Coordinates of C-alpha atoms and ligand atoms in Angstrom, one line a residue:
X704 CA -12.3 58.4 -21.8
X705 CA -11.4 55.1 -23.2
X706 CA -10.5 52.3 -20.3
X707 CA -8.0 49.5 -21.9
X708 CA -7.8 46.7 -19.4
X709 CA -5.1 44.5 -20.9
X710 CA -5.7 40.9 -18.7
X711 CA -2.1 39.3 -18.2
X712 CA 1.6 41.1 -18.3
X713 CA 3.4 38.6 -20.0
X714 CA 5.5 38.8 -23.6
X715 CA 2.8 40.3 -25.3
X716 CA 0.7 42.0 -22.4
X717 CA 2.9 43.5 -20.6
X718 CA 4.6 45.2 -23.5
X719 CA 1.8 46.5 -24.5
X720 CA 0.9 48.0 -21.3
X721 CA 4.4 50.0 -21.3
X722 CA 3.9 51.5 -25.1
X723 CA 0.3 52.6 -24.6
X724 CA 1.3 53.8 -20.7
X725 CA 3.9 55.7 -22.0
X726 CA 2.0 57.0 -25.8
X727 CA -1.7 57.8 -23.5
X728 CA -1.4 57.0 -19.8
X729 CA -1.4 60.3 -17.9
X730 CA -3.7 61.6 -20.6
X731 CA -7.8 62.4 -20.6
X732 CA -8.1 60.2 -23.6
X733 CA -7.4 57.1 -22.1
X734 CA -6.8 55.2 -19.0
X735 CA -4.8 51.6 -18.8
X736 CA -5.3 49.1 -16.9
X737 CA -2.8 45.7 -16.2
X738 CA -4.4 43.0 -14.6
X739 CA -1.9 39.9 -13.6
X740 CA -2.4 37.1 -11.3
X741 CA 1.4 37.3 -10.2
X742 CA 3.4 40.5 -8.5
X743 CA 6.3 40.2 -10.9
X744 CA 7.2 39.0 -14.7
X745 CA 9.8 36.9 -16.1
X746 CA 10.0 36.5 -19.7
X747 CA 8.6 32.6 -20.0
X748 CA 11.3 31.7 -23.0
X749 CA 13.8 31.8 -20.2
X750 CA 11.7 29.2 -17.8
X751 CA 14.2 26.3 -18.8
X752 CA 17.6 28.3 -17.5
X753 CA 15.6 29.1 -14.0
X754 CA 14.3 25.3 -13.6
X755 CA 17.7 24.1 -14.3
X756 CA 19.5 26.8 -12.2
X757 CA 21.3 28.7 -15.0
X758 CA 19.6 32.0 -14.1
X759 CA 18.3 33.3 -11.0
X760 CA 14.5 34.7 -10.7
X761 CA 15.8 37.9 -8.8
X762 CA 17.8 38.8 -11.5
X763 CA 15.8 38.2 -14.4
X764 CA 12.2 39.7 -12.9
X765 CA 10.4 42.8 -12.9
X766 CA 7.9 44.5 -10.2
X767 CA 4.7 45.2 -12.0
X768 CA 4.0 48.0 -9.9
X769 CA 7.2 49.7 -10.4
X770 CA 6.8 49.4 -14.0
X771 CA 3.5 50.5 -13.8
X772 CA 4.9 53.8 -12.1
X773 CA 7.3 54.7 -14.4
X774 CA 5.2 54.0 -17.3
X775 CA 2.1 55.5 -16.9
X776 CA -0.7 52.7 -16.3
X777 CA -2.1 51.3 -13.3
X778 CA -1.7 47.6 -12.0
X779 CA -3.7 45.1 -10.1
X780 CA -2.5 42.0 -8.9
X781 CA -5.8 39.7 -9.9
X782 CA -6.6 36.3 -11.5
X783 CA -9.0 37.0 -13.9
X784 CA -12.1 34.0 -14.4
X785 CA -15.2 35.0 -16.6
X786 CA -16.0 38.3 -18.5
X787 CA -19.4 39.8 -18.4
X788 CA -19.6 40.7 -22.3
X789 CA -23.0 42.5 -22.1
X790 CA -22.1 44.4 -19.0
X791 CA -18.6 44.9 -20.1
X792 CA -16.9 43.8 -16.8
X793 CA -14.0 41.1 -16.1
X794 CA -14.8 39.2 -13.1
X795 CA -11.3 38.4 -10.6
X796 CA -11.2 35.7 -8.5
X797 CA -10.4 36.5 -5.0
X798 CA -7.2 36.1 -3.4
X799 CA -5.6 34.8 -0.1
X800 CA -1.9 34.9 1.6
X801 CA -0.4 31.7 2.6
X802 CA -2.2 31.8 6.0
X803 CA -6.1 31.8 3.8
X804 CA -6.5 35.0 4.6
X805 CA -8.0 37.4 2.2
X806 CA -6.1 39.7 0.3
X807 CA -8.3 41.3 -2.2
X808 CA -12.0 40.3 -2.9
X809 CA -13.6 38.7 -5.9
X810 CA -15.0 41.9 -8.0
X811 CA -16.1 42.9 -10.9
X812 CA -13.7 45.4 -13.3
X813 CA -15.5 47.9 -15.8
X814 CA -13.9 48.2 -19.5
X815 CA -14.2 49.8 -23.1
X816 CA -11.5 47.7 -24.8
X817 CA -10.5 44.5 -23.3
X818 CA -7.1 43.2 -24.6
X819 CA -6.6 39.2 -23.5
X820 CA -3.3 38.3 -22.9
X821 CA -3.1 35.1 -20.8
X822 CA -0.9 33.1 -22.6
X823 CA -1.1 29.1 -22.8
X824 CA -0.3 26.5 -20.5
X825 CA 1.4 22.7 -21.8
X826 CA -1.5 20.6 -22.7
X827 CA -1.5 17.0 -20.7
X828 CA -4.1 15.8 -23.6
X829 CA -6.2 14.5 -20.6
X830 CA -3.0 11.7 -19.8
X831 CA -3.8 9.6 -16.7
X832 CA -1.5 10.7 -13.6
X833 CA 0.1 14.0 -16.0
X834 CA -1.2 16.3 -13.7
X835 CA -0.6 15.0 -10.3
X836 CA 3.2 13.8 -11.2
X837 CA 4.6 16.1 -13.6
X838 CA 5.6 19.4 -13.4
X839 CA 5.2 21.5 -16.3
X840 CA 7.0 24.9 -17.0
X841 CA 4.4 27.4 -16.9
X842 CA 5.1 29.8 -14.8
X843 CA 8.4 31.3 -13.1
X844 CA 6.5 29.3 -9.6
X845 CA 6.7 25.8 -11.5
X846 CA 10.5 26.7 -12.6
X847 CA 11.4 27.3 -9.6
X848 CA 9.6 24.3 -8.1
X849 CA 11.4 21.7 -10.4
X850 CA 14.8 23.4 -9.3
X851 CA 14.4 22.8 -6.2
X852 CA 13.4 19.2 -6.6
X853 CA 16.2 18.7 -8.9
X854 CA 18.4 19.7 -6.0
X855 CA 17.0 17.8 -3.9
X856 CA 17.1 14.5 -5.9
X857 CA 20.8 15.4 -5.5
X858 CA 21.0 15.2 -1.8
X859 CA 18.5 12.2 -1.2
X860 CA 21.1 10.2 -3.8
X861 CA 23.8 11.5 -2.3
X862 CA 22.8 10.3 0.9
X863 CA 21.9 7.5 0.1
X864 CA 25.3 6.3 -1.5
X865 CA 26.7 7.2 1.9
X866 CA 24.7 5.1 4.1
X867 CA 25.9 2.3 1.4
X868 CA 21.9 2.4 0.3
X869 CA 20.8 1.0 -3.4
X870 CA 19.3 4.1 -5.1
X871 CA 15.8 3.2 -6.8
X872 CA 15.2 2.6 -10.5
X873 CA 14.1 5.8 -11.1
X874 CA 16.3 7.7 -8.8
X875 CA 18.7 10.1 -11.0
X876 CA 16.4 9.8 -14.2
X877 CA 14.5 12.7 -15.8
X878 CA 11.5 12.5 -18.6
X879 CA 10.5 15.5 -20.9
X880 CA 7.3 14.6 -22.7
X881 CA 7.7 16.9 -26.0
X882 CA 10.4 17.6 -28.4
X883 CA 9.1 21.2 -29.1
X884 CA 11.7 23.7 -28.5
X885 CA 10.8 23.8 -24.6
X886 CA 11.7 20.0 -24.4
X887 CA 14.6 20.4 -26.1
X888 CA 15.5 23.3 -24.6
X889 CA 14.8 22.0 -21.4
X890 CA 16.7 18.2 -21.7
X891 CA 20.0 20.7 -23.1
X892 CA 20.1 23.1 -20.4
X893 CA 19.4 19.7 -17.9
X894 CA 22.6 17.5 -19.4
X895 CA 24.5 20.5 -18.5
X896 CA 23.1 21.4 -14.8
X897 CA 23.3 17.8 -14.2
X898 CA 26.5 17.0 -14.6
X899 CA 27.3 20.4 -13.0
X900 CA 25.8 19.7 -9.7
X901 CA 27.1 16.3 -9.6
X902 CA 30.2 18.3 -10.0
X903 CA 29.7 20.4 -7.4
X904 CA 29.6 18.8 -4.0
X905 CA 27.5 15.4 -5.3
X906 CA 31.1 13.7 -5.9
X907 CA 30.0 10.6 -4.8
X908 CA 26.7 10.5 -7.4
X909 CA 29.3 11.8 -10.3
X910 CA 31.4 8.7 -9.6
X911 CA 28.4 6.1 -8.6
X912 CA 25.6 6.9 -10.4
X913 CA 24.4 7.3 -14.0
X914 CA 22.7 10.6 -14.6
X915 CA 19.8 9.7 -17.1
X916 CA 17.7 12.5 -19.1
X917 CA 14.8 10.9 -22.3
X918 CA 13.1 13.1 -24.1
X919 CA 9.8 11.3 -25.5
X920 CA 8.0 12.7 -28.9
X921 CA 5.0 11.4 -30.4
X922 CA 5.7 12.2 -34.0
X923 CA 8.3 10.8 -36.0
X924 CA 11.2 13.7 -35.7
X925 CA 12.0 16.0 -32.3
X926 CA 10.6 19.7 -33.4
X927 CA 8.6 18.9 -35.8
X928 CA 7.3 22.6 -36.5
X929 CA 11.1 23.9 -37.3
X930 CA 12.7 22.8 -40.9
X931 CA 14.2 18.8 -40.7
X932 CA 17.9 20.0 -41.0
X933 CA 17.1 22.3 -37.9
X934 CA 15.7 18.8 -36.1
X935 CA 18.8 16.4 -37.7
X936 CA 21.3 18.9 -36.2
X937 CA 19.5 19.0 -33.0
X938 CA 19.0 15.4 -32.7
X939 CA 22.8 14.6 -32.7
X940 CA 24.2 17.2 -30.4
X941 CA 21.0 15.9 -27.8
X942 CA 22.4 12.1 -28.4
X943 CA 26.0 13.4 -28.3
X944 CA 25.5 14.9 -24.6
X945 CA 23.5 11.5 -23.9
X946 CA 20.1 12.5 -24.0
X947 CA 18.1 9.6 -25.5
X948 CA 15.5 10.7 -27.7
X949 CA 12.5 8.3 -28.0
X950 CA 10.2 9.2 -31.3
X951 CA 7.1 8.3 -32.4
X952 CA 6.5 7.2 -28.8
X953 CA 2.9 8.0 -27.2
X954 CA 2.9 8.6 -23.2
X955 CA 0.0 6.7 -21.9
X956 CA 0.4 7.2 -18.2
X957 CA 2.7 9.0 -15.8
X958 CA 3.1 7.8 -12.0
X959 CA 5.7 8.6 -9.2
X960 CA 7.9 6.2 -10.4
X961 CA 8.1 7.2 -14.2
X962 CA 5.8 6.7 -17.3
X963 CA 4.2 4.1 -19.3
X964 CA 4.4 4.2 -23.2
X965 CA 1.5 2.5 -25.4
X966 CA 4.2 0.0 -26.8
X967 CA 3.9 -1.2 -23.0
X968 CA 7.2 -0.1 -22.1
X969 CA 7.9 1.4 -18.9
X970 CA 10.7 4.9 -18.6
X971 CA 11.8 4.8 -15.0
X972 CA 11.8 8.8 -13.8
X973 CA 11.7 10.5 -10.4
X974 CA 11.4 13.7 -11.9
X975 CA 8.7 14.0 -14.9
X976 CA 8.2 17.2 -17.4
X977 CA 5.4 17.8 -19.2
X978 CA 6.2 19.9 -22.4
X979 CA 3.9 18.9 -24.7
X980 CA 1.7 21.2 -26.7
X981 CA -0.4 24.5 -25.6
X982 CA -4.2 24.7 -24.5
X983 CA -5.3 28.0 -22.9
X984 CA -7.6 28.5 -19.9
X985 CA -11.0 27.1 -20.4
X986 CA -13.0 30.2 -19.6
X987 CA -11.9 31.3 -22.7
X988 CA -14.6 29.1 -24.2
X989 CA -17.1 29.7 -22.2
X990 CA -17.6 33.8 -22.7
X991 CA -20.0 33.4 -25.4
X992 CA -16.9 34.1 -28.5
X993 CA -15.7 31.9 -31.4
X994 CA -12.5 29.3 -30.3
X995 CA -10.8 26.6 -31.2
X996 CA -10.0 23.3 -29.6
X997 CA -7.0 24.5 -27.9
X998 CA -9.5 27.9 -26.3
X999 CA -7.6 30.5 -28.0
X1000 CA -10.0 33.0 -29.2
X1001 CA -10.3 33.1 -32.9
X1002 CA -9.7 36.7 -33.9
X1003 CA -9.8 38.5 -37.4
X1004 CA -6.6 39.7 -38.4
X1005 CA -7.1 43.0 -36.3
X1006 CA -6.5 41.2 -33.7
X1007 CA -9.8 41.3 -32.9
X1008 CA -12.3 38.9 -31.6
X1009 CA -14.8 37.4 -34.3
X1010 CA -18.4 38.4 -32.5
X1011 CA -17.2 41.2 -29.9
X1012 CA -15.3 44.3 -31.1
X1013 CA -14.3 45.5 -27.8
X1014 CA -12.0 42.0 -27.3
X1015 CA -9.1 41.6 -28.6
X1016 CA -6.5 39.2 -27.9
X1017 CA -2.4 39.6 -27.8
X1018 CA 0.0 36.6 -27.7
X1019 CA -0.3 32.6 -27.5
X1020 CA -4.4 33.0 -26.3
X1021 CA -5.4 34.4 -29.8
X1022 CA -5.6 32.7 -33.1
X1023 CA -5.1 34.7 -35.4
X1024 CA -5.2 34.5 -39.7
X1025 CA -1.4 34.5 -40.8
X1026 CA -1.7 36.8 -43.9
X1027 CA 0.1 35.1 -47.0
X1028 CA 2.4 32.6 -44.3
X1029 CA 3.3 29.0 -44.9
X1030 CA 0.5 28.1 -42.2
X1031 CA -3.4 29.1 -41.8
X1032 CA -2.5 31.0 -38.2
X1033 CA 0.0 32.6 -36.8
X1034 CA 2.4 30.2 -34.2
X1035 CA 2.3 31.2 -30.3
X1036 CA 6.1 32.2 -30.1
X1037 CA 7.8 35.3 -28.2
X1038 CA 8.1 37.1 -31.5
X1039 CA 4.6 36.8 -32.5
X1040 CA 3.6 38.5 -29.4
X1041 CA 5.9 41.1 -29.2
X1042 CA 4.6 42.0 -33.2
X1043 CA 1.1 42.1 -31.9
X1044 CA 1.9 44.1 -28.8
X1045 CA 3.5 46.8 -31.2
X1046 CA 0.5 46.5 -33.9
X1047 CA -1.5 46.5 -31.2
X1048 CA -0.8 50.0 -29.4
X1049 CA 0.1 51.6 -32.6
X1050 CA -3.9 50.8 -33.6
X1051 CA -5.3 52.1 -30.7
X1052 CA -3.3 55.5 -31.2
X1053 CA -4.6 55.3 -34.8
X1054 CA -8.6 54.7 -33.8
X1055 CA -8.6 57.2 -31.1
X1056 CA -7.0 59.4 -34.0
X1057 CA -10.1 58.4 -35.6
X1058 CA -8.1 57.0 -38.6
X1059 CA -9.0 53.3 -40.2
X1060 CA -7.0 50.4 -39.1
X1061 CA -4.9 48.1 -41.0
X1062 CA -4.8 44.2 -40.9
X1063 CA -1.3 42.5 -39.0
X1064 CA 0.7 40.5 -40.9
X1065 CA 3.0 38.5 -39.2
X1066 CA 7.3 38.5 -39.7
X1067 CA 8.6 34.9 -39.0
X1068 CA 12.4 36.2 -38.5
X1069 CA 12.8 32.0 -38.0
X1070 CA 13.6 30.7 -34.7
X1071 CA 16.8 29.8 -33.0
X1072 CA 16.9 26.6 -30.2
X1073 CA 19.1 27.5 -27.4
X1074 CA 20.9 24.2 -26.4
X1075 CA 22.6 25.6 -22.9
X1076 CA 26.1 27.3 -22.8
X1077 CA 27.5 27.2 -25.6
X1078 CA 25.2 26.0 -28.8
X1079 CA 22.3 27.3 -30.5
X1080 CA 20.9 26.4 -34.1
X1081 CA 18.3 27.5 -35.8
X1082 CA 17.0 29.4 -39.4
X1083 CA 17.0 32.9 -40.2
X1084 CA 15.5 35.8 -41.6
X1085 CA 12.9 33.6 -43.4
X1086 CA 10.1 35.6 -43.6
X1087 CA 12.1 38.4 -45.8
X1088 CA 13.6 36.1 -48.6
X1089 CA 11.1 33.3 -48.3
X1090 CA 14.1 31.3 -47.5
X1091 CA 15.4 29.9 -44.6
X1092 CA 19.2 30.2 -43.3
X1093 CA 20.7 28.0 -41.3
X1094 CA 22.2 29.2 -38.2
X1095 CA 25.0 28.2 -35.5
X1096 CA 26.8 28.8 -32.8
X1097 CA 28.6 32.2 -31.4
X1098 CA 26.4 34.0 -34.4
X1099 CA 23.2 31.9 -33.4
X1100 CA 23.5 32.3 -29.8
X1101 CA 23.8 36.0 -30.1
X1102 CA 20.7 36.2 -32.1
X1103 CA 19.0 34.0 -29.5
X1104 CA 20.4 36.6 -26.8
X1105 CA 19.0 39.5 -28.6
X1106 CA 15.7 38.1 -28.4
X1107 CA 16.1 38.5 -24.7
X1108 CA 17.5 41.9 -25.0
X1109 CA 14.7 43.5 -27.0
X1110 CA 11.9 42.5 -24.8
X1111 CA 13.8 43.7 -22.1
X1112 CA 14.8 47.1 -23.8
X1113 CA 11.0 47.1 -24.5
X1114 CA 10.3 46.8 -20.9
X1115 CA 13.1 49.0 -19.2
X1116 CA 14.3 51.5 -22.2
X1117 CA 17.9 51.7 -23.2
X1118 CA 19.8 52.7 -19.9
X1119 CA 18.0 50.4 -17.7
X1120 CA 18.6 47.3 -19.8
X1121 CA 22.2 48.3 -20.3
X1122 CA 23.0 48.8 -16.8
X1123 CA 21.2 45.6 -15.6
X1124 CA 23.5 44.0 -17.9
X1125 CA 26.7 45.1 -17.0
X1126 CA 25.3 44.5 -13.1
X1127 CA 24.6 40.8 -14.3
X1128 CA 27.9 40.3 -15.7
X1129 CA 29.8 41.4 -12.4
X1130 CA 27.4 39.4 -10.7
X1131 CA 28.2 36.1 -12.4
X1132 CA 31.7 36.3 -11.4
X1133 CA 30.9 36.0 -7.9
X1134 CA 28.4 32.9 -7.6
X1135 CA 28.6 29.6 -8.5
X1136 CA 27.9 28.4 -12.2
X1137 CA 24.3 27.0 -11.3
X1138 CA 21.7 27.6 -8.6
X1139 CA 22.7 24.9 -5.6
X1140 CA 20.1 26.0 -3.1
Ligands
FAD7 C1 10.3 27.0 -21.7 C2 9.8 27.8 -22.8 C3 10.7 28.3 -23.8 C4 10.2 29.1 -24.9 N1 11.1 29.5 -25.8 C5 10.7 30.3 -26.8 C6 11.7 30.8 -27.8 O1 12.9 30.6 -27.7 N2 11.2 31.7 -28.7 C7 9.9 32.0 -28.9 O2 9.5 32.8 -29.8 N3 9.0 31.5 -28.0 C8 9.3 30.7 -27.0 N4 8.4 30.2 -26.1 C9 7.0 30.6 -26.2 C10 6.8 32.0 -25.6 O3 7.2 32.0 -24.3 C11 5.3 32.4 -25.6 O4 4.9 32.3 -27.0 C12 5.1 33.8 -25.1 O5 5.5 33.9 -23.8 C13 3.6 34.1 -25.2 O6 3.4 35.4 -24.6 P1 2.0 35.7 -23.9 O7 2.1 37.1 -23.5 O8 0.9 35.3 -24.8 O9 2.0 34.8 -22.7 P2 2.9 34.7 -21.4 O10 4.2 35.3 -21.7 O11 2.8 33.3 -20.9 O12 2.1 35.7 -20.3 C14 0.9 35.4 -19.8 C15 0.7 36.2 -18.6 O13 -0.7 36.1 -18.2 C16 -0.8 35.9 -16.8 N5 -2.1 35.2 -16.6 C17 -2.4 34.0 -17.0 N6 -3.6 33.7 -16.7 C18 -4.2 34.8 -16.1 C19 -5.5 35.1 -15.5 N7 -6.5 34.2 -15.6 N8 -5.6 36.3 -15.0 C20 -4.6 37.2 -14.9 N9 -3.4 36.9 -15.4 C21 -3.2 35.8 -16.0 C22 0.5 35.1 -16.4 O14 0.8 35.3 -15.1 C23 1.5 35.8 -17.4 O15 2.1 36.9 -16.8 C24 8.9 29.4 -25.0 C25 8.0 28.9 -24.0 C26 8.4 28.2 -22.9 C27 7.4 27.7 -21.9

């Protein structure tokens, strides 16, 4: 009997748990396994709506257990930190409740296929002070952690205008390092939220204070990796909502009070994101296989790892070949992992059939940038015609929302999705436009 452990139930991971649960789990043929170091997912494009209050996690997450009931394959709440390639084991870290107690202990977990699904993290480039005063937007824990700050800026400003109290420099003033599409996302979704909670019961910093976001790029246009009409068209609705975009700008240093560029000038910021680039866990590169600067494990385009046959790799951790595409390897994007998921369980079917398997070949559908409520712009459809169309607004946005809609129909099935949706609508209707607590 084959043993799948598939480490990490994100985009990619977690869908590929539920088709190959649902195709083989229950069966003598094989057994899967889904190790995660959190109790519940949340799809990470929708990070920037939780940080900024848009979304709440409650409605938006999913019990890995319960999923694991209802679709056949086990679950185990572990943080996964070396893999024993000769004695085909993962080794998990152990883990504590808040009180340092231990919850489960560090052990060793047998496999016969290992599928590697840990996704990528933003990548500080080693910037002095990055780490200890920026948040980045990870996980659904950092989201909610810059939320709640963000409120709280609120209040101390607030406050502070009320004991007749100058607010600080930096007091009021955001910074996103990055103008990928989570910057941009991000500094959208923020002009919004900002001016919505101002709204809300912050009168007196609506009418004292000026509400400051600057997103900071190193290269010489914001999303550099979408085509330049895409970035133009983004650019000006970001100025338009007063976000001041800062290009070919390098971020040298971060502190409490903001962050220091190499032209020596100085952005004042209480609250700092970090949203620039990907690098994937270092014990990536330390498990004896082939990877890159970034630790993604280079794979063949099988999806699997150049050097060990039994790894393979799902989502933003892998690179892997793009066959005939505009770039050598395939981008770590939503889509790209929900592809490999599908290739991925429909392979392991096929092998266990004892039939050959065939190489994955990426389809860039294009990509769509969600600015907040009511704009989204993007291309489309470019990996059929070779040609990219642009795309925006109500059409754009509900492209962008189907997105959403087919990882969770993935996830849930057609019923469950639908109902959750109509729940979520009534839902809406009864609580304020953003998170205030
Ligand atoms: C704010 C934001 C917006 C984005 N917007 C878009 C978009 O609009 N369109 C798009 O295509 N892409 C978008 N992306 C990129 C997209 O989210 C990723 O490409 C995609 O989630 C990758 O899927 P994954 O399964 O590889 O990783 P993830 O979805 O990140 O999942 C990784 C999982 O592994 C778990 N894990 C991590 N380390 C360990 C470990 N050591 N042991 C056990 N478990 C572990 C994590 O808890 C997580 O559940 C966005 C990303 C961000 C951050």
């Amino acid at each position: 009997m084959e043993k799948i452990v598939i480490v990490g139930g994100g985009a990619a991971g977690l869908e590929l748990a539920i088709k190959l649960g649902r195709k083989l789990g229950g069966t003598d043929i094989a057994e899967i396994l889904l190790l995660d170091k959190e109790r519940i997912h949340f799809w990470k494009p929708h990070l920037h709506e939780l940080a900024t209050g848009s979304i709440s996690l409650d409605s938006h997450c999913a019990d890995y257990l319960s999923l694991a009931r209802e679709n056949n394959f086990s679950f185990y709440e572990a943080e996964v930190n070396g893999i024993d390639r000769e004695k085909k084991v993962v080794r998990v870290k152990p883990n504590f409740d808040e009180n340092g107690r231990e919850l489960t202990p560090t052990c060793e977990i047998p496999y016969s296929k290992l599928v590697l699904a840990i996704g990528s993290k933003s990548n500080d480039f080693g910037v002095f002070g990055a780490k200890e005063f920026s948040f980045s937007l990870d996980s659904f824990n950092d989201a909610v952690s810059f939320q709640k700050n963000l409120v709280n800026a609120f209040l101390r400003a607030s406050a502070m205008i009320n004991q007749g109290k100058k607010l600080g420099e930096e007091q009021l003033k955001i910074a996103i390092v990055g103008a990928g599409a989570t910057g941009v996302e991000l500094a959208s979704e923020l002009s919004n939220a900002m001016h919505t909670l101002a709204a809300y019961g912050y009168k007196a910093v609506e009418k004292q204070c000026e509400l400051q976001i600057t997103v900071i790029e190193a290269s010489e246009r914001i999303l550099k990796n979408l085509p330049e009409g895409i970035s133009e068209k983004v650019n000006s609705i970001l100025r338009k909502r007063g976000v001041k975009v800062l290009k070919n700008s390098n971020v040298t240093r971060v502190s409490e009070k903001g962050l220091s560029l190499s032209t020596g000038e100085f952005i004042p910021a209480e609250l700092v994101v970090w949203a620039a680039g990907i690098k994937c866990a270092s014990f990536l590169s330390g498990i004896g296989l082939e990877t890159n600067e970034l630790n993604q494990i280079i794979t063949n385009t099988k999806l699997q790892s150049i050097g060990d046959k039994n790894i393979y790799t799902v989502g933003d951790c892998g690179c892997v070949p793009w066959i005939d595409g505009p770039l050598p390897f395939v981008p770590p994007r939503a889509q790209a992992a929900s592809q490999q998921a599908k290739y991925l369980s429909d392979q392991f079917q096929s092998e266990l059939n004892g039939k050959e398997s065939k190489p994955w070949r990426y389809i860039d559908f294009g990509s769509l940038v969600s600015l907040g409520r009511y704009s989204t712009v993007g291309s489309l459809m470019a990996g059929f015609s070779n040609k990219a169309f642009f795309l925006e607004g109500v059409f754009a946005k509900f492209m962008y929302v189907m997105l959403y809609k087919m990882h969770e129909y993935s996830v849930r099935g057609f019923f469950k999705t639908l109902l959750l949706n109509i729940s979520r609508g009534f839902f809406s209707q009864t609580k304020s436009r953003i998170k205030l607590h």
